[in-house]
PDB file of C-alpha atoms in Angstrom:
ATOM      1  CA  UNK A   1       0.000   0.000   0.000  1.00 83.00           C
ATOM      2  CA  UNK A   2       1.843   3.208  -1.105  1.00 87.00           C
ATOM      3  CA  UNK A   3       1.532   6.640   1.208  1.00 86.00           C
ATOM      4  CA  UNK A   4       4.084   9.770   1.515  1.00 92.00           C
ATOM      5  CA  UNK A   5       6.491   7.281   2.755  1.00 91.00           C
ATOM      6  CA  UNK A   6       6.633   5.481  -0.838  1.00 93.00           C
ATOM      7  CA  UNK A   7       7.794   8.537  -2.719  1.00 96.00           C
ATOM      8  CA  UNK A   8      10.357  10.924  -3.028  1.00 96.00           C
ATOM      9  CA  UNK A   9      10.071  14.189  -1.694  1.00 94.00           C
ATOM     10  CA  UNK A  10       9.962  15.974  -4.930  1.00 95.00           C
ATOM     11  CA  UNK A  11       7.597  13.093  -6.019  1.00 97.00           C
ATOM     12  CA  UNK A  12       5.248  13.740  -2.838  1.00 96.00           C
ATOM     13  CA  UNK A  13       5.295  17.579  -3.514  1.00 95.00           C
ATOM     14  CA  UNK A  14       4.041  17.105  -7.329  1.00 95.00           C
ATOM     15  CA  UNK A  15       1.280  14.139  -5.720  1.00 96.00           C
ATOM     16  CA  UNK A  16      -0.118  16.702  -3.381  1.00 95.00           C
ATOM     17  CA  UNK A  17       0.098  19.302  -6.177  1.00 95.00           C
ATOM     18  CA  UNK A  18      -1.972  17.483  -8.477  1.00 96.00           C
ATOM     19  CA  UNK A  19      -5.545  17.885  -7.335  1.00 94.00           C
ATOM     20  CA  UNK A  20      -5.366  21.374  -7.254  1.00 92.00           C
ATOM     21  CA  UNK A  21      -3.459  21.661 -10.635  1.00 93.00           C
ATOM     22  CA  UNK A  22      -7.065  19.662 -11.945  1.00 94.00           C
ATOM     23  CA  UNK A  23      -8.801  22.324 -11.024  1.00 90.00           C
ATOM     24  CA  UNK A  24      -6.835  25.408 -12.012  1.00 87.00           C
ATOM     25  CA  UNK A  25      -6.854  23.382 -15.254  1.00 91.00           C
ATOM     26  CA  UNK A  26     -10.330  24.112 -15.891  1.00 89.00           C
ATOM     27  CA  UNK A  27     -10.403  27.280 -14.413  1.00 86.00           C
ATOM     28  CA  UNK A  28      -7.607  28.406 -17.059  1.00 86.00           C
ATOM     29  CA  UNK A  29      -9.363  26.598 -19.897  1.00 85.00           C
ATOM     30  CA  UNK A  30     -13.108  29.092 -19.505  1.00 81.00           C
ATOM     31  CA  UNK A  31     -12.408  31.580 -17.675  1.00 73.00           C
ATOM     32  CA  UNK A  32     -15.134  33.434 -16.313  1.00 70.00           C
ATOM     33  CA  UNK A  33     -14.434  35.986 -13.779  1.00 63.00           C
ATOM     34  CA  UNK A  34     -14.320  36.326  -9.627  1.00 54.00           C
ATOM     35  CA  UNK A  35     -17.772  34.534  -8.602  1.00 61.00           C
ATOM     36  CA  UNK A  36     -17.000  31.749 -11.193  1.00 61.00           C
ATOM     37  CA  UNK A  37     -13.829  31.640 -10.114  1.00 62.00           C
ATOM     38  CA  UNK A  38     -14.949  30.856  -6.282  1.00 65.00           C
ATOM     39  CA  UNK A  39     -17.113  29.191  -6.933  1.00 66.00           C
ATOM     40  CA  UNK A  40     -14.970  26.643  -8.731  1.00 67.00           C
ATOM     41  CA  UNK A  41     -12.149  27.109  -5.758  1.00 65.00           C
ATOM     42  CA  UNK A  42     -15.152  26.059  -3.559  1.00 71.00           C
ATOM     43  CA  UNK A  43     -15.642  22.861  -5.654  1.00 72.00           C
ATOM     44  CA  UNK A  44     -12.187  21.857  -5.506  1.00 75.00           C
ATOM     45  CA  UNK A  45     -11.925  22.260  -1.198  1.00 74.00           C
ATOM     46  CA  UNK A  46     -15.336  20.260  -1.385  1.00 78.00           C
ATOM     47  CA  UNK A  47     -13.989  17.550  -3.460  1.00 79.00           C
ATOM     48  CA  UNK A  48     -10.727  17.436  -0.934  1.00 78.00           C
ATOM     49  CA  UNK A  49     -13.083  16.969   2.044  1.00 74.00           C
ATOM     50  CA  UNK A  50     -15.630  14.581   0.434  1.00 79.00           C
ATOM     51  CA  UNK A  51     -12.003  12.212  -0.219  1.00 78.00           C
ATOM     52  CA  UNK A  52     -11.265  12.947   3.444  1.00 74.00           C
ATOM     53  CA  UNK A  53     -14.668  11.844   5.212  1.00 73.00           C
ATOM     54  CA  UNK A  54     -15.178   8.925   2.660  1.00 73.00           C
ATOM     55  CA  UNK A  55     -14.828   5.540   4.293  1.00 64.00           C
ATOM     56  CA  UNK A  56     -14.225   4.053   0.520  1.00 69.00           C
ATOM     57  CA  UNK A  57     -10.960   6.529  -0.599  1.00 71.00           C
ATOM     58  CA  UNK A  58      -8.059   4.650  -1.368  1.00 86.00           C
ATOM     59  CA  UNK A  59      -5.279   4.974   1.327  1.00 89.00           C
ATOM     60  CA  UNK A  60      -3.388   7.585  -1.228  1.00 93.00           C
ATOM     61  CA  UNK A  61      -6.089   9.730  -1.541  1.00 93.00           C
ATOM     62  CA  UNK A  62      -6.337  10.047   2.232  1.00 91.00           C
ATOM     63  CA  UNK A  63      -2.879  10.213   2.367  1.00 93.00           C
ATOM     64  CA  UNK A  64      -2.625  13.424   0.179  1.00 94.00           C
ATOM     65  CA  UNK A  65      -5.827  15.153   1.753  1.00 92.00           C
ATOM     66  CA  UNK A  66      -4.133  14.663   5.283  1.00 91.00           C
ATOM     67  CA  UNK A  67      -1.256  16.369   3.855  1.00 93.00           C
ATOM     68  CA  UNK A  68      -2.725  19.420   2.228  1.00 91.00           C
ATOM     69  CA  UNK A  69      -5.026  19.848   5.514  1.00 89.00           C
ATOM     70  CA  UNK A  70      -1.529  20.787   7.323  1.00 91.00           C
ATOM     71  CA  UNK A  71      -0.288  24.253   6.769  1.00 92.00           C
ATOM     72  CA  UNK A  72       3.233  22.387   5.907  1.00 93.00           C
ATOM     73  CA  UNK A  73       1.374  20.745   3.002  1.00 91.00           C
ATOM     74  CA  UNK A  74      -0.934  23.800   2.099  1.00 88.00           C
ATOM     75  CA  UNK A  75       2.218  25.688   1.941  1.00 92.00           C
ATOM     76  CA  UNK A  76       4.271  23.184  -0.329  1.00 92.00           C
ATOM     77  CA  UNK A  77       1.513  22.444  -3.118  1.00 91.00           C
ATOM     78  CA  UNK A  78       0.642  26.401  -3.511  1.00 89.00           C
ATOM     79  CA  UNK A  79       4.343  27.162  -3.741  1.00 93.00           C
ATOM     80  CA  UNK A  80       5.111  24.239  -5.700  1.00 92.00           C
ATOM     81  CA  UNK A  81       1.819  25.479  -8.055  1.00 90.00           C
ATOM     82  CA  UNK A  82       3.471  29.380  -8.162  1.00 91.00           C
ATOM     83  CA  UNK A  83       6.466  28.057  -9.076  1.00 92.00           C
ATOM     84  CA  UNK A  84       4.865  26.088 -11.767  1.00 90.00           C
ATOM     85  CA  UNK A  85       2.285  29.285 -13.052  1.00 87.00           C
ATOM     86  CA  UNK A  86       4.644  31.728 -12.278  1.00 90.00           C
ATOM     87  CA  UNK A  87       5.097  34.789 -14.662  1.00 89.00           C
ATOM     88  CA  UNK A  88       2.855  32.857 -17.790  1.00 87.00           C
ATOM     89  CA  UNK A  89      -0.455  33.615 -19.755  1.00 86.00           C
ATOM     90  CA  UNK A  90      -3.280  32.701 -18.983  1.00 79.00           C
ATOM     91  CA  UNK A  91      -3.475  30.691 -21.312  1.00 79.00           C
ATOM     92  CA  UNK A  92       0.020  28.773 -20.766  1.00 91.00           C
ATOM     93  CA  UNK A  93      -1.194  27.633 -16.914  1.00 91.00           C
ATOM     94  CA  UNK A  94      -3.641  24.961 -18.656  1.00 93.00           C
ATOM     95  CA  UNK A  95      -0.869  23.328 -21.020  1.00 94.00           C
ATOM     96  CA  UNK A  96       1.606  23.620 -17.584  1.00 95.00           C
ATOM     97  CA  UNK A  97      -1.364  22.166 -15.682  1.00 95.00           C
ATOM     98  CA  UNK A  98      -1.426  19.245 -18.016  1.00 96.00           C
ATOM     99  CA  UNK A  99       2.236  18.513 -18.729  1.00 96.00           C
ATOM    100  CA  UNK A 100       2.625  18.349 -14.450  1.00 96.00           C
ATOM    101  CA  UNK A 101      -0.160  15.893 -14.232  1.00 97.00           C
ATOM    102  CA  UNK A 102       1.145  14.173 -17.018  1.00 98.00           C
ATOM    103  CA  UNK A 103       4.452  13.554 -15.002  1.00 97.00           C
ATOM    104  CA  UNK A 104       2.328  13.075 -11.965  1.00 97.00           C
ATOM    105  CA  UNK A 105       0.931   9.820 -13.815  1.00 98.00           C
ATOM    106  CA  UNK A 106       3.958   8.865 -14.701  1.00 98.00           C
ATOM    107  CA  UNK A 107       4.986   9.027 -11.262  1.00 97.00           C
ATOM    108  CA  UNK A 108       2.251   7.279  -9.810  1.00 97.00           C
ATOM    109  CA  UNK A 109       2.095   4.418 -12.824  1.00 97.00           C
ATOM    110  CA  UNK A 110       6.062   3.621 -11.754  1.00 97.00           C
ATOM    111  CA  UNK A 111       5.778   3.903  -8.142  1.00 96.00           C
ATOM    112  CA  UNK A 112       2.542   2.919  -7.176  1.00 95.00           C
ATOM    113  CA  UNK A 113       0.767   0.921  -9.758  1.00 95.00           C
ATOM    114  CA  UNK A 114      -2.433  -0.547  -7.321  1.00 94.00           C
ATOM    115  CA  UNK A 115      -3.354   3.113  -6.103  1.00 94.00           C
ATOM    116  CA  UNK A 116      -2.492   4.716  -9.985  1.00 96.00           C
ATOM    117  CA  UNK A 117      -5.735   4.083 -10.937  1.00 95.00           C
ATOM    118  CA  UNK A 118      -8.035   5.067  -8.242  1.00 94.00           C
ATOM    119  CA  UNK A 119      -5.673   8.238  -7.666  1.00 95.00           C
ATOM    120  CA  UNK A 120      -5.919   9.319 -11.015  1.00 96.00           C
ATOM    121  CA  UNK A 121      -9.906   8.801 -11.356  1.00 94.00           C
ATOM    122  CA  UNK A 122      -9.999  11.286  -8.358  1.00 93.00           C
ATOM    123  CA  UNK A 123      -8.121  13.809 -10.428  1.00 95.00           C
ATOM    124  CA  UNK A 124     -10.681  13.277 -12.888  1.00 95.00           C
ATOM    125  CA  UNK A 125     -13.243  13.627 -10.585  1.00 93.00           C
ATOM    126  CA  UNK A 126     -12.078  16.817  -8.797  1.00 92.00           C
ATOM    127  CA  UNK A 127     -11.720  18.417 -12.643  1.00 94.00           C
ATOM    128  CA  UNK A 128     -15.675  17.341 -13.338  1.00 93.00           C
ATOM    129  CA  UNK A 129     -16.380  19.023  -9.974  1.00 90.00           C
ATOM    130  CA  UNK A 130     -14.679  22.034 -10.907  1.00 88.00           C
ATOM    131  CA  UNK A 131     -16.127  22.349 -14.576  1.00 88.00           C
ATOM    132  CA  UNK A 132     -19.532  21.560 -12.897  1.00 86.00           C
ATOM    133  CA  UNK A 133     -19.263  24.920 -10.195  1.00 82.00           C
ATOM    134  CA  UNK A 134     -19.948  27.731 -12.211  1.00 73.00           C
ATOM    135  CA  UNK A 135     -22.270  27.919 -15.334  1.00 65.00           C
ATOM    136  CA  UNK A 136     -20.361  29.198 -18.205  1.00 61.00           C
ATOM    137  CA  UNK A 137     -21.752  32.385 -20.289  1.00 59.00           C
ATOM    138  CA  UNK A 138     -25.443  33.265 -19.175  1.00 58.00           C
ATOM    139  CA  UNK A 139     -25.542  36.463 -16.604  1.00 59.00           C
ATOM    140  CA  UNK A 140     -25.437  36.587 -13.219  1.00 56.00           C
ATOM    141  CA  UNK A 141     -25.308  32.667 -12.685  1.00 55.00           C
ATOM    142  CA  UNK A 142     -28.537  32.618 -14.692  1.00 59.00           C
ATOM    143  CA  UNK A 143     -28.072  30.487 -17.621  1.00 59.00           C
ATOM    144  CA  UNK A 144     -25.382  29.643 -20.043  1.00 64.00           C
ATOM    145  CA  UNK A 145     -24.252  26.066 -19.879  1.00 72.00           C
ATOM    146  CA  UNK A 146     -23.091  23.799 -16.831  1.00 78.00           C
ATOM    147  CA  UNK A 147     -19.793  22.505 -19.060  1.00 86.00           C
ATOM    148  CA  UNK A 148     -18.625  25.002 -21.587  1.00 87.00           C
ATOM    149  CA  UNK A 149     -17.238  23.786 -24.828  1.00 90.00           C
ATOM    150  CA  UNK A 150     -13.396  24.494 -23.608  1.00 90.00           C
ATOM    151  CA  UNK A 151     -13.988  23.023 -20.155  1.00 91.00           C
ATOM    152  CA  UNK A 152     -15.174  19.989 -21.869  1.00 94.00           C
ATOM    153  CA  UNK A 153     -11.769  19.853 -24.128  1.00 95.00           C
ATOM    154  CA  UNK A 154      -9.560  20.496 -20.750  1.00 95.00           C
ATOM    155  CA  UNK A 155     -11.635  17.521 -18.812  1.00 96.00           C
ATOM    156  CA  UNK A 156     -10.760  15.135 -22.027  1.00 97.00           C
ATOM    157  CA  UNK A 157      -7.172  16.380 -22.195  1.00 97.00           C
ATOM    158  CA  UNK A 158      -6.774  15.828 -18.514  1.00 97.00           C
ATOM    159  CA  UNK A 159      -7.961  11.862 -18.777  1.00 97.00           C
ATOM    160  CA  UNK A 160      -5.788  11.822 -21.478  1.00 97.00           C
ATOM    161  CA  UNK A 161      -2.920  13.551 -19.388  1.00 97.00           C
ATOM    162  CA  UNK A 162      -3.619  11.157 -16.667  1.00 97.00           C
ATOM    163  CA  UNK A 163      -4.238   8.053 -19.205  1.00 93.00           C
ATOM    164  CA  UNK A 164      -7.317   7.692 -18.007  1.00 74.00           C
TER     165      UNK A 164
END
């Protein structure tokens, strides 16, 4: 059963970054100002704390919440995340995004094959949350579309990032 112990520290620190980089992900692929943009924020905490009060989350998934819950591990995956989206375009923090979680699969696929799977459906999951937060064009939160066109694209090129 793999857990922090199992990795590297550099590995760990790009494991904890990875749910978050699923979200920012989406939120780099649409856009759509400050209340869309907490409200997706919001989706991604929730998703953390649904993993950490589910009696059916993988070991690894526990593992990771119980890390980011601790200001050490807060403060590791946001500065590992600036370090990663620092100084780009907008635009450029969805391809970064994908090319970490990319190497975050790679990672997990090498070092902990049995919890690669599960793991990486979670990422998955946390980037359908995410997409799912804020409806896309409309006004005020009233109408447009739950999953615009580009979030859709991001949530396929994550599963494909992930080989999901």
């Amino acid at each position: 059963m793999a857990d922090k112990s199992s990795f590297t520290a550099d590995q760990w620190d790009r494991i904890i970054q990875a749910p978050l980089l699923a979200g920012f992900a989406i939120s780099a692929a649409d856009p759509n100002g400050f209340i869309g943009a907490l409200q997706e924020g919001m989706a991604s905490a929730q998703a953390l704390a649904a993993a950490k009060t589910d009696g059916g989350s993988d070991e690894l998934i526990k593992a990771v919440v119980d890390d980011l819950l601790t200001p050490e591990g807060r403060t590791s995956a946001r500065e590992g995340i600036r370090k990663i989206i620092q100084g780009v375009e907008l635009n450029e923090i969805k391809i970064r995004a994908l090319e970490e979680l990319r190497s975050t699969a790679k990672i997990l696929d090498a070092t902990a094959p049995l919890e690669a799977r599960p793991f990486k459906n979670w990422l998955s999951q946390i980037a359908w949350f995410v997409a799912e937060a804020s409806a896309e064009g409309g006004f005020l939160g009233f109408g447009g579309e739950k999953i615009s066109a580009a979030e859709r694209a991001t949530l396929a090129e994550i599963a494909a990032a992930l080989g999901a």
